[in-house]
Short mmCIF file of C-alpha atoms in Angstrom, two decimals:
data_model
loop_
_atom_site.label_atom_id
_atom_site.label_comp_id
_atom_site.label_asym_id
_atom_site.label_seq_id
_atom_site.Cartn_x
_atom_site.Cartn_y
_atom_site.Cartn_z
CA MET A 1 -4.66 220.62 170.52
CA ARG A 2 -3.58 217.99 168.01
CA LEU A 3 -2.24 215.68 170.67
CA SER A 4 -5.32 216.16 172.77
CA ALA A 5 -7.62 215.25 169.88
CA ARG A 6 -5.79 211.99 169.18
CA PHE A 7 -5.75 211.13 172.86
CA ILE A 8 -9.46 211.80 173.16
CA ALA A 9 -10.15 209.57 170.10
CA LEU A 10 -8.26 206.66 171.66
CA ILE A 11 -10.14 206.79 174.97
CA PRO A 12 -13.27 204.88 173.77
CA LEU A 13 -11.10 202.23 172.19
CA ALA A 14 -9.19 201.73 175.41
CA ILE A 15 -12.44 201.43 177.35
CA LEU A 16 -13.77 198.80 174.96
CA ALA A 17 -10.54 196.83 175.14
CA VAL A 18 -10.70 196.66 178.92
CA ALA A 19 -14.42 195.92 179.12
CA SER A 20 -14.61 193.18 176.50
CA PRO A 21 -11.18 191.89 175.43
CA THR A 22 -12.40 188.69 173.73
CA PRO A 23 -14.34 190.23 170.83
CA VAL A 24 -11.62 192.78 170.35
CA ARG A 25 -8.99 190.08 169.95
CA ARG A 26 -11.10 187.94 167.67
CA TYR A 27 -12.17 190.79 165.47
CA ALA A 28 -8.65 192.08 165.44
CA LYS A 29 -7.66 188.72 163.93
CA ARG A 30 -10.41 188.96 161.38
CA GLY A 31 -9.41 192.50 160.43
CA ALA A 32 -12.28 194.44 161.98
CA LEU A 33 -10.14 196.53 164.28
CA GLU A 34 -6.82 196.49 162.53
CA THR A 35 -7.32 199.87 160.82
CA ASN A 36 -10.82 200.92 161.82
CA LEU A 37 -10.06 203.66 164.31
CA ILE A 38 -12.50 206.10 162.77
CA ASN A 39 -15.62 204.12 163.72
CA PRO A 40 -14.79 202.49 167.04
CA PHE A 41 -18.41 201.39 167.47
CA ALA A 42 -18.16 198.77 164.72
CA VAL A 43 -17.38 196.13 167.31
CA LYS A 44 -20.21 197.28 169.48
CA LEU A 45 -22.64 196.96 166.61
CA GLU A 46 -21.44 193.40 165.99
CA THR A 47 -21.27 192.21 169.58
CA ASN A 48 -24.43 193.93 170.83
CA PRO A 49 -23.58 193.75 174.53
CA VAL A 50 -27.10 194.78 175.55
CA GLY A 51 -29.27 192.01 174.10
CA TYR A 52 -27.21 189.39 172.27
CA SER A 53 -23.55 188.57 172.21
CA SER A 54 -22.21 186.54 169.32
CA TYR A 55 -18.98 185.82 171.09
CA GLY A 56 -19.87 185.71 174.74
CA GLY A 57 -19.46 189.42 175.57
CA GLY A 58 -21.17 191.16 178.47
CA GLY A 59 -24.81 192.11 178.59
CA THR A 60 -28.06 190.98 180.14
CA GLY A 61 -29.37 187.70 178.74
CA ALA A 62 -26.37 187.25 176.49
CA LYS A 63 -26.16 183.93 174.58
CA LYS A 64 -22.84 182.32 173.75
CA ARG A 65 -22.29 181.13 170.21
CA GLU A 66 -19.11 180.04 168.52
CA PRO A 67 -18.30 181.71 165.23
CA GLU A 68 -18.76 179.68 162.08
CA SER A 69 -15.04 179.57 161.48
CA GLU A 70 -14.57 177.83 164.86
CA TYR A 71 -17.59 175.48 164.75
CA ALA A 72 -17.12 173.94 161.36
CA LYS A 73 -13.44 174.37 160.94
CA ARG A 74 -11.70 171.61 159.05
CA GLY A 75 -9.89 169.02 161.07
CA ASP A 76 -12.80 168.00 163.26
CA PRO A 77 -14.42 164.68 162.18
CA ASP A 78 -17.51 165.17 164.35
CA ASP A 79 -18.89 168.03 162.31
CA GLY A 80 -18.90 166.45 158.89
CA ASP A 81 -15.56 167.91 158.05
CA VAL A 82 -14.60 166.58 154.67
CA ALA A 83 -10.95 167.39 155.13
CA LYS A 84 -10.63 164.97 158.04
CA ALA A 85 -13.48 162.47 158.01
CA ALA A 86 -12.77 161.30 154.51
CA LYS A 87 -9.20 162.38 154.19
CA ARG A 88 -6.94 159.88 152.55
CA GLY A 89 -5.00 157.70 154.90
CA ASP A 90 -7.91 156.65 157.09
CA PRO A 91 -9.20 153.13 156.24
CA ASP A 92 -12.49 153.33 158.12
CA ASP A 93 -14.00 156.16 156.12
CA GLY A 94 -13.90 154.69 152.66
CA ASP A 95 -10.53 156.18 151.99
CA VAL A 96 -9.37 154.91 148.66
CA ALA A 97 -5.74 155.68 149.31
CA VAL A 98 -5.46 153.16 152.13
CA ALA A 99 -8.45 150.78 152.11
CA ALA A 100 -7.89 149.48 148.63
CA LYS A 101 -4.42 150.67 147.89
CA ARG A 102 -2.22 148.14 146.25
CA GLY A 103 0.47 146.50 148.29
CA ASP A 104 -0.78 147.55 151.70
CA GLY A 105 -0.59 144.01 153.04
CA ASP A 106 -4.33 143.77 153.50
CA ASP A 107 -6.06 141.18 151.31
CA ASP A 108 -9.62 141.71 152.52
CA ASP A 109 -10.14 144.84 150.49
CA GLY A 110 -9.63 143.45 147.05
CA ASP A 111 -6.01 144.46 147.04
CA VAL A 112 -4.61 143.04 143.86
CA ALA A 113 -1.01 143.47 144.90
CA LYS A 114 -1.39 141.03 147.80
CA ALA A 115 -4.57 138.98 147.57
CA ALA A 116 -3.83 137.50 144.19
CA LYS A 117 -0.24 138.44 143.65
CA ARG A 118 1.93 135.72 142.30
CA GLY A 119 4.34 134.02 144.62
CA ASP A 120 2.92 135.22 147.92
CA GLY A 121 2.74 131.69 149.31
CA ASP A 122 -1.02 131.74 149.54
CA ASP A 123 -2.79 129.26 147.28
CA ASP A 124 -6.37 130.09 148.24
CA ASP A 125 -6.49 133.22 146.16
CA GLY A 126 -5.81 131.82 142.74
CA ASP A 127 -2.12 132.43 143.05
CA VAL A 128 -0.64 130.89 139.98
CA ALA A 129 2.90 130.92 141.27
CA LYS A 130 2.07 128.53 144.12
CA ALA A 131 -1.31 126.89 143.66
CA ALA A 132 -0.56 125.32 140.31
CA LYS A 133 3.16 125.77 139.98
CA ARG A 134 5.03 122.71 138.90
CA GLY A 135 7.04 120.84 141.46
CA ASP A 136 5.64 122.46 144.58
CA GLY A 137 4.92 119.11 146.21
CA ASP A 138 1.20 119.68 146.25
CA ASP A 139 -0.79 117.29 144.05
CA ASP A 140 -4.27 118.61 144.82
CA ASP A 141 -3.91 121.61 142.59
CA GLY A 142 -3.30 119.94 139.27
CA ASP A 143 0.43 120.13 139.66
CA VAL A 144 1.81 118.25 136.72
CA ALA A 145 5.28 117.87 138.18
CA LYS A 146 4.01 115.76 141.10
CA ALA A 147 0.47 114.55 140.56
CA ALA A 148 1.15 112.72 137.31
CA LYS A 149 4.90 112.58 137.18
CA ARG A 150 6.34 109.20 136.39
CA GLY A 151 7.88 107.18 139.16
CA ASP A 152 6.60 109.20 142.10
CA GLY A 153 5.30 106.09 143.86
CA ASP A 154 1.72 107.20 143.64
CA ASP A 155 -0.50 105.02 141.46
CA ASP A 156 -3.78 106.85 142.00
CA ASP A 157 -2.93 109.62 139.61
CA GLY A 158 -2.47 107.66 136.43
CA ASP A 159 1.25 107.42 136.94
CA VAL A 160 2.50 105.22 134.16
CA ALA A 161 5.80 104.44 135.82
CA LYS A 162 4.13 102.65 138.75
CA ALA A 163 0.46 101.99 138.17
CA ALA A 164 0.87 99.98 134.99
CA LYS A 165 4.56 99.25 134.92
CA ARG A 166 5.46 95.63 134.31
CA GLY A 167 6.59 93.51 137.18
CA ASP A 168 5.57 95.82 140.01
CA GLY A 169 3.76 93.03 141.84
CA ASP A 170 0.41 94.67 141.45
CA ASP A 171 -2.06 92.74 139.30
CA ASP A 172 -5.03 95.07 139.64
CA ASP A 173 -3.70 97.54 137.13
CA GLY A 174 -3.46 95.33 134.09
CA ASP A 175 0.19 94.60 134.74
CA VAL A 176 1.19 92.10 132.13
CA ALA A 177 4.27 90.93 133.99
CA LYS A 178 2.23 89.52 136.89
CA ALA A 179 -1.49 89.44 136.26
CA ALA A 180 -1.35 87.32 133.12
CA LYS A 181 2.18 86.03 133.13
CA ARG A 182 2.55 82.32 132.64
CA GLY A 183 3.38 80.14 135.56
CA ASP A 184 2.62 82.63 138.30
CA GLY A 185 0.43 80.14 140.17
CA ASP A 186 -2.67 82.20 139.64
CA ASP A 187 -5.32 80.57 137.47
CA ASP A 188 -7.95 83.30 137.64
CA ASP A 189 -6.21 85.43 135.08
CA GLY A 190 -6.20 83.05 132.15
CA ASP A 191 -2.70 81.87 132.96
CA VAL A 192 -1.99 79.12 130.48
CA ALA A 193 0.85 77.60 132.47
CA LYS A 194 -1.44 76.65 135.37
CA ALA A 195 -5.10 77.07 134.64
CA ALA A 196 -5.22 74.81 131.59
CA LYS A 197 -1.97 72.93 131.81
CA ARG A 198 -2.29 69.20 131.60
CA GLY A 199 -1.86 67.10 134.66
CA ASP A 200 -2.19 69.87 137.19
CA GLY A 201 -4.76 67.95 139.21
CA ASP A 202 -7.49 70.42 138.47
CA ASP A 203 -10.38 69.04 136.44
CA ASP A 204 -12.52 72.17 136.34
CA ASP A 205 -10.48 73.74 133.60
CA GLY A 206 -10.84 71.13 130.92
CA ASP A 207 -7.56 69.50 131.84
CA VAL A 208 -7.27 66.48 129.62
CA ALA A 209 -4.65 64.76 131.74
CA LYS A 210 -7.03 64.41 134.69
CA ALA A 211 -10.59 65.23 133.88
CA ALA A 212 -10.95 62.81 130.98
CA LYS A 213 -8.04 60.51 131.44
CA ARG A 214 -8.97 56.91 131.48
CA GLY A 215 -8.88 54.90 134.63
CA ASP A 216 -8.86 57.79 137.01
CA GLY A 217 -11.75 56.37 139.02
CA ASP A 218 -14.06 59.17 138.07
CA ASP A 219 -17.08 58.16 136.02
CA ASP A 220 -18.66 61.58 135.61
CA ASP A 221 -16.29 62.56 132.87
CA GLY A 222 -16.99 59.80 130.40
CA ASP A 223 -14.05 57.76 131.66
CA VAL A 224 -14.18 54.57 129.73
CA ALA A 225 -12.01 52.65 132.14
CA LYS A 226 -14.47 53.08 135.01
CA ALA A 227 -17.81 54.43 134.01
CA ALA A 228 -18.57 51.83 131.39
CA LYS A 229 -16.17 49.11 132.25
CA ARG A 230 -17.80 45.79 132.69
CA GLY A 231 -17.92 44.14 136.04
CA ASP A 232 -17.48 47.22 138.15
CA GLY A 233 -20.64 46.52 140.17
CA ASP A 234 -22.38 49.54 138.81
CA ASP A 235 -25.46 48.88 136.76
CA ASP A 236 -26.24 52.44 135.79
CA ASP A 237 -23.61 52.43 133.12
CA GLY A 238 -24.74 49.49 131.06
CA ASP A 239 -22.46 47.12 132.95
CA VAL A 240 -23.13 43.76 131.45
CA ALA A 241 -21.70 41.80 134.33
CA LYS A 242 -24.11 43.25 136.88
CA ALA A 243 -26.98 44.92 135.20
CA ALA A 244 -27.89 41.78 133.24
#
């Protein structure tokens, strides 16, 4: 009688397992049927095979619906799952760990380790190690070692060694050795040796040897020998021999 009673109790459970295996398996996972052999109709009450089936069991007009644990489980980015959609390591979801992490090799996210790190060879990000380092061969960044170093052959940066050095053959920089040196053949720089030297044949510089020398045949400089000499045939200078 004992064996028969246990066998009879297991018959409804076997029937349910054959008729609707899916809810049995799922509820077995969730613990509904693991030990509940006393009330075998617990699954039937949950699945309701007549009017509504939560898990797709049999019945007229049954509607299929996934359990909450399946629908919104973590790991699916389409359902607003926080664990995946914003998990760290994904740069397109505002992930702090990758989008702005330091040293990721991406300088468009304000990464300090790369965008402005020193010595990265990029001078458009305020990199001190390159943009303004001394001796980098780039004079447009205030590089002292090149832009204003002496003797670099560049006179547009206030280079003392070339721009104003003496004897460089450049007289537009106040070079004393050429621009105002004496005897350079250039009289527009106050050169005493030529501009005002006597006897240079240039009477527009107050040259005594020519402009006012006597007997030079030029009467517009008060030359006594010609302008006022008597008998020269010119009566506009008080020439006695002709004017009177």
